[in-house]
């Protein structure tokens, strides 16, 4: 898909295609559509990021809260979005043993209790060992720093999902 195709989309098509580049936040795609025309893919990505950066902290935390836990109950119930399912599966989180799954669930619960939002990590750039390691490490970070880190991960996930949709090299997005 090239940028001319993106620029030609009506509102409904744009939200259908880009509505989950930020997990379960189609409102962001709805807002970004109003800002077309986009000069290129980089420009499109910047509009998504600028929307996130312009939100007050409550809105930024709201974006994080739209993410399911990694290896959590939604994965077991099969209710993840297609994108999240693919990413968690790619990181090996769909084939965890019981002990590993329970350890991650405990760390996820501790993280949520400490920060008030779920642990978000660009799972596609990770694997099961790194997910646990990162969770344990980030659990100890100061809150303000952790919010910045988590939003950085949301942007990485967004870049990778945009790259998928546009068949671009993620390094160039
Ligand atoms: N990393 C990639 N996808 C997801 C997701 O759906 N949830 C969380 N917590 N992290 C992710």
Short mmCIF file of C-alpha atoms and ligand atoms in Angstrom, two decimals:
data_model
loop_
_atom_site.label_atom_id
_atom_site.label_comp_id
_atom_site.label_asym_id
_atom_site.label_seq_id
_atom_site.Cartn_x
_atom_site.Cartn_y
_atom_site.Cartn_z
CA UNK A 1 0.00 0.00 0.00
CA UNK A 2 1.50 3.37 -0.95
CA UNK A 3 0.86 6.81 0.55
CA UNK A 4 -1.49 7.79 -2.30
CA UNK A 5 -3.70 4.86 -1.37
CA UNK A 6 -3.62 5.93 2.31
CA UNK A 7 -4.51 9.51 1.36
CA UNK A 8 -7.42 8.32 -0.77
CA UNK A 9 -9.12 6.44 2.08
CA UNK A 10 -12.40 7.68 3.44
CA UNK A 11 -12.86 7.88 7.20
CA UNK A 12 -14.37 4.41 7.62
CA UNK A 13 -11.72 2.65 5.57
CA UNK A 14 -8.88 4.51 7.29
CA UNK A 15 -10.15 3.57 10.78
CA UNK A 16 -10.73 -0.03 9.66
CA UNK A 17 -7.16 -0.31 8.39
CA UNK A 18 -5.26 1.75 11.01
CA UNK A 19 -7.62 1.49 14.01
CA UNK A 20 -5.42 -0.98 15.89
CA UNK A 21 -1.94 0.35 15.19
CA UNK A 22 -2.28 1.62 18.74
CA UNK A 23 -3.82 -1.37 20.56
CA UNK A 24 -7.60 -0.95 20.93
CA UNK A 25 -7.41 2.81 20.37
CA UNK A 26 -9.27 3.43 17.08
CA UNK A 27 -10.02 6.97 18.32
CA UNK A 28 -6.39 7.85 17.54
CA UNK A 29 -6.74 6.71 13.92
CA UNK A 30 -10.01 8.63 13.75
CA UNK A 31 -8.22 11.81 14.85
CA UNK A 32 -5.21 11.23 12.57
CA UNK A 33 -7.46 10.81 9.49
CA UNK A 34 -8.55 14.45 9.87
CA UNK A 35 -4.92 15.54 9.49
CA UNK A 36 -4.41 14.03 6.00
CA UNK A 37 -2.88 14.46 3.46
CA UNK A 38 0.29 12.68 4.55
CA UNK A 39 3.50 13.26 2.65
CA UNK A 40 4.93 9.81 3.33
CA UNK A 41 4.93 6.95 5.82
CA UNK A 42 7.18 8.80 8.22
CA UNK A 43 4.72 11.69 8.23
CA UNK A 44 1.82 9.31 8.97
CA UNK A 45 3.72 7.77 11.89
CA UNK A 46 4.57 11.23 13.27
CA UNK A 47 0.88 12.09 13.43
CA UNK A 48 0.13 9.00 15.53
CA UNK A 49 3.03 9.78 17.87
CA UNK A 50 2.13 13.48 18.13
CA UNK A 51 -1.40 12.55 19.24
CA UNK A 52 0.02 10.38 22.06
CA UNK A 53 2.54 13.05 23.11
CA UNK A 54 -0.13 15.77 23.25
CA UNK A 55 -2.37 13.84 25.67
CA UNK A 56 -2.40 14.63 29.37
CA UNK A 57 -0.94 11.92 31.57
CA UNK A 58 -4.43 10.48 32.26
CA UNK A 59 -4.93 9.92 28.51
CA UNK A 60 -1.47 8.40 28.07
CA UNK A 61 -2.17 6.00 30.93
CA UNK A 62 -5.53 5.25 29.30
CA UNK A 63 -3.72 4.11 26.15
CA UNK A 64 -1.58 1.76 28.22
CA UNK A 65 -4.70 0.39 29.96
CA UNK A 66 -6.15 -0.60 26.58
CA UNK A 67 -3.36 -3.22 26.29
CA UNK A 68 -3.96 -6.78 27.45
CA UNK A 69 -1.43 -8.45 29.73
CA UNK A 70 1.31 -10.37 27.99
CA UNK A 71 0.58 -14.10 28.39
CA UNK A 72 -2.52 -13.14 30.36
CA UNK A 73 -6.13 -14.30 30.60
CA UNK A 74 -7.10 -12.88 27.19
CA UNK A 75 -4.50 -15.01 25.48
CA UNK A 76 -5.89 -18.11 27.22
CA UNK A 77 -9.48 -17.15 26.37
CA UNK A 78 -8.59 -16.35 22.74
CA UNK A 79 -9.95 -12.80 22.89
CA UNK A 80 -6.80 -10.91 21.87
CA UNK A 81 -6.75 -8.70 18.79
CA UNK A 82 -5.21 -10.44 15.77
CA UNK A 83 -2.14 -8.19 16.03
CA UNK A 84 -1.55 -8.89 19.73
CA UNK A 85 -2.11 -12.62 19.20
CA UNK A 86 0.52 -12.69 16.45
CA UNK A 87 3.03 -10.67 18.46
CA UNK A 88 2.61 -12.68 21.66
CA UNK A 89 2.78 -15.90 19.70
CA UNK A 90 5.97 -14.73 17.92
CA UNK A 91 7.58 -14.07 21.31
CA UNK A 92 6.78 -17.63 22.38
CA UNK A 93 4.19 -16.57 24.96
CA UNK A 94 1.52 -18.97 23.68
CA UNK A 95 3.57 -22.05 24.60
CA UNK A 96 4.70 -21.23 28.13
CA UNK A 97 4.77 -24.00 30.73
CA UNK A 98 2.54 -23.60 33.78
CA UNK A 99 5.34 -22.41 36.08
CA UNK A 100 6.52 -19.78 33.61
CA UNK A 101 2.96 -18.60 32.97
CA UNK A 102 2.23 -18.28 36.69
CA UNK A 103 5.47 -16.40 37.27
CA UNK A 104 4.59 -13.93 34.49
CA UNK A 105 1.06 -13.55 35.88
CA UNK A 106 2.50 -12.73 39.31
CA UNK A 107 4.94 -10.18 37.84
CA UNK A 108 2.16 -8.65 35.69
CA UNK A 109 -0.02 -8.29 38.79
CA UNK A 110 2.79 -6.66 40.78
CA UNK A 111 3.49 -4.27 37.92
CA UNK A 112 -0.18 -3.30 37.57
CA UNK A 113 -0.49 -2.78 41.33
CA UNK A 114 2.60 -0.55 41.37
CA UNK A 115 1.96 1.62 38.30
CA UNK A 116 -1.81 1.35 37.73
CA UNK A 117 -1.46 0.18 34.12
CA UNK A 118 -0.39 -3.10 32.46
CA UNK A 119 3.15 -3.93 31.43
CA UNK A 120 3.58 -3.09 27.75
CA UNK A 121 6.53 -4.32 25.72
CA UNK A 122 6.98 -4.59 21.96
CA UNK A 123 6.68 -8.38 22.18
CA UNK A 124 7.80 -8.87 18.59
CA UNK A 125 11.24 -7.53 19.41
CA UNK A 126 11.46 -9.85 22.38
CA UNK A 127 11.28 -13.49 23.46
CA UNK A 128 9.87 -15.25 26.51
CA UNK A 129 13.07 -14.98 28.56
CA UNK A 130 13.47 -11.28 27.78
CA UNK A 131 9.81 -10.54 28.62
CA UNK A 132 10.23 -11.87 32.19
CA UNK A 133 13.61 -10.18 32.56
CA UNK A 134 12.29 -6.80 31.38
CA UNK A 135 9.18 -7.07 33.53
CA UNK A 136 11.27 -7.75 36.65
CA UNK A 137 13.66 -4.90 35.78
CA UNK A 138 11.00 -2.30 34.94
CA UNK A 139 9.04 -3.15 38.08
CA UNK A 140 11.80 -1.38 40.01
CA UNK A 141 11.85 1.82 37.92
CA UNK A 142 10.52 5.19 39.15
CA UNK A 143 6.93 5.87 38.01
CA UNK A 144 7.63 8.87 35.77
CA UNK A 145 10.43 7.01 33.99
CA UNK A 146 8.26 3.91 33.60
CA UNK A 147 5.44 5.89 31.97
CA UNK A 148 7.93 7.21 29.40
CA UNK A 149 9.36 3.73 28.79
CA UNK A 150 5.90 2.18 28.36
CA UNK A 151 4.82 4.87 25.89
CA UNK A 152 8.06 4.31 23.96
CA UNK A 153 7.06 0.64 23.66
CA UNK A 154 3.57 1.64 22.42
CA UNK A 155 5.30 3.68 19.70
CA UNK A 156 7.53 0.71 18.75
CA UNK A 157 4.47 -1.54 18.48
CA UNK A 158 2.79 1.16 16.37
CA UNK A 159 5.82 1.43 14.05
CA UNK A 160 5.91 -2.32 13.51
CA UNK A 161 2.16 -2.53 12.83
CA UNK A 162 2.34 0.41 10.40
CA UNK A 163 5.27 -1.26 8.67
CA UNK A 164 3.24 -4.46 8.31
CA UNK A 165 0.32 -2.59 6.81
CA UNK A 166 2.47 -0.62 4.43
CA UNK A 167 4.92 -3.46 3.76
CA UNK A 168 7.79 -1.17 4.65
CA UNK A 169 11.11 -1.85 6.36
CA UNK A 170 10.39 -1.02 10.06
CA UNK A 171 13.88 0.48 10.37
CA UNK A 172 12.79 3.23 7.96
CA UNK A 173 9.60 4.04 9.80
N1 LIG B 1 3.27 -5.94 23.00
C1 LIG B 1 2.80 -6.21 21.78
N2 LIG B 1 1.49 -6.38 21.82
C2 LIG B 1 1.15 -6.23 23.12
C3 LIG B 1 -0.07 -6.32 23.79
O1 LIG B 1 -1.12 -6.56 23.19
N3 LIG B 1 -0.05 -6.14 25.14
C4 LIG B 1 1.08 -5.86 25.82
N4 LIG B 1 1.01 -5.71 27.15
N5 LIG B 1 2.25 -5.74 25.21
C5 LIG B 1 2.25 -5.95 23.87
#
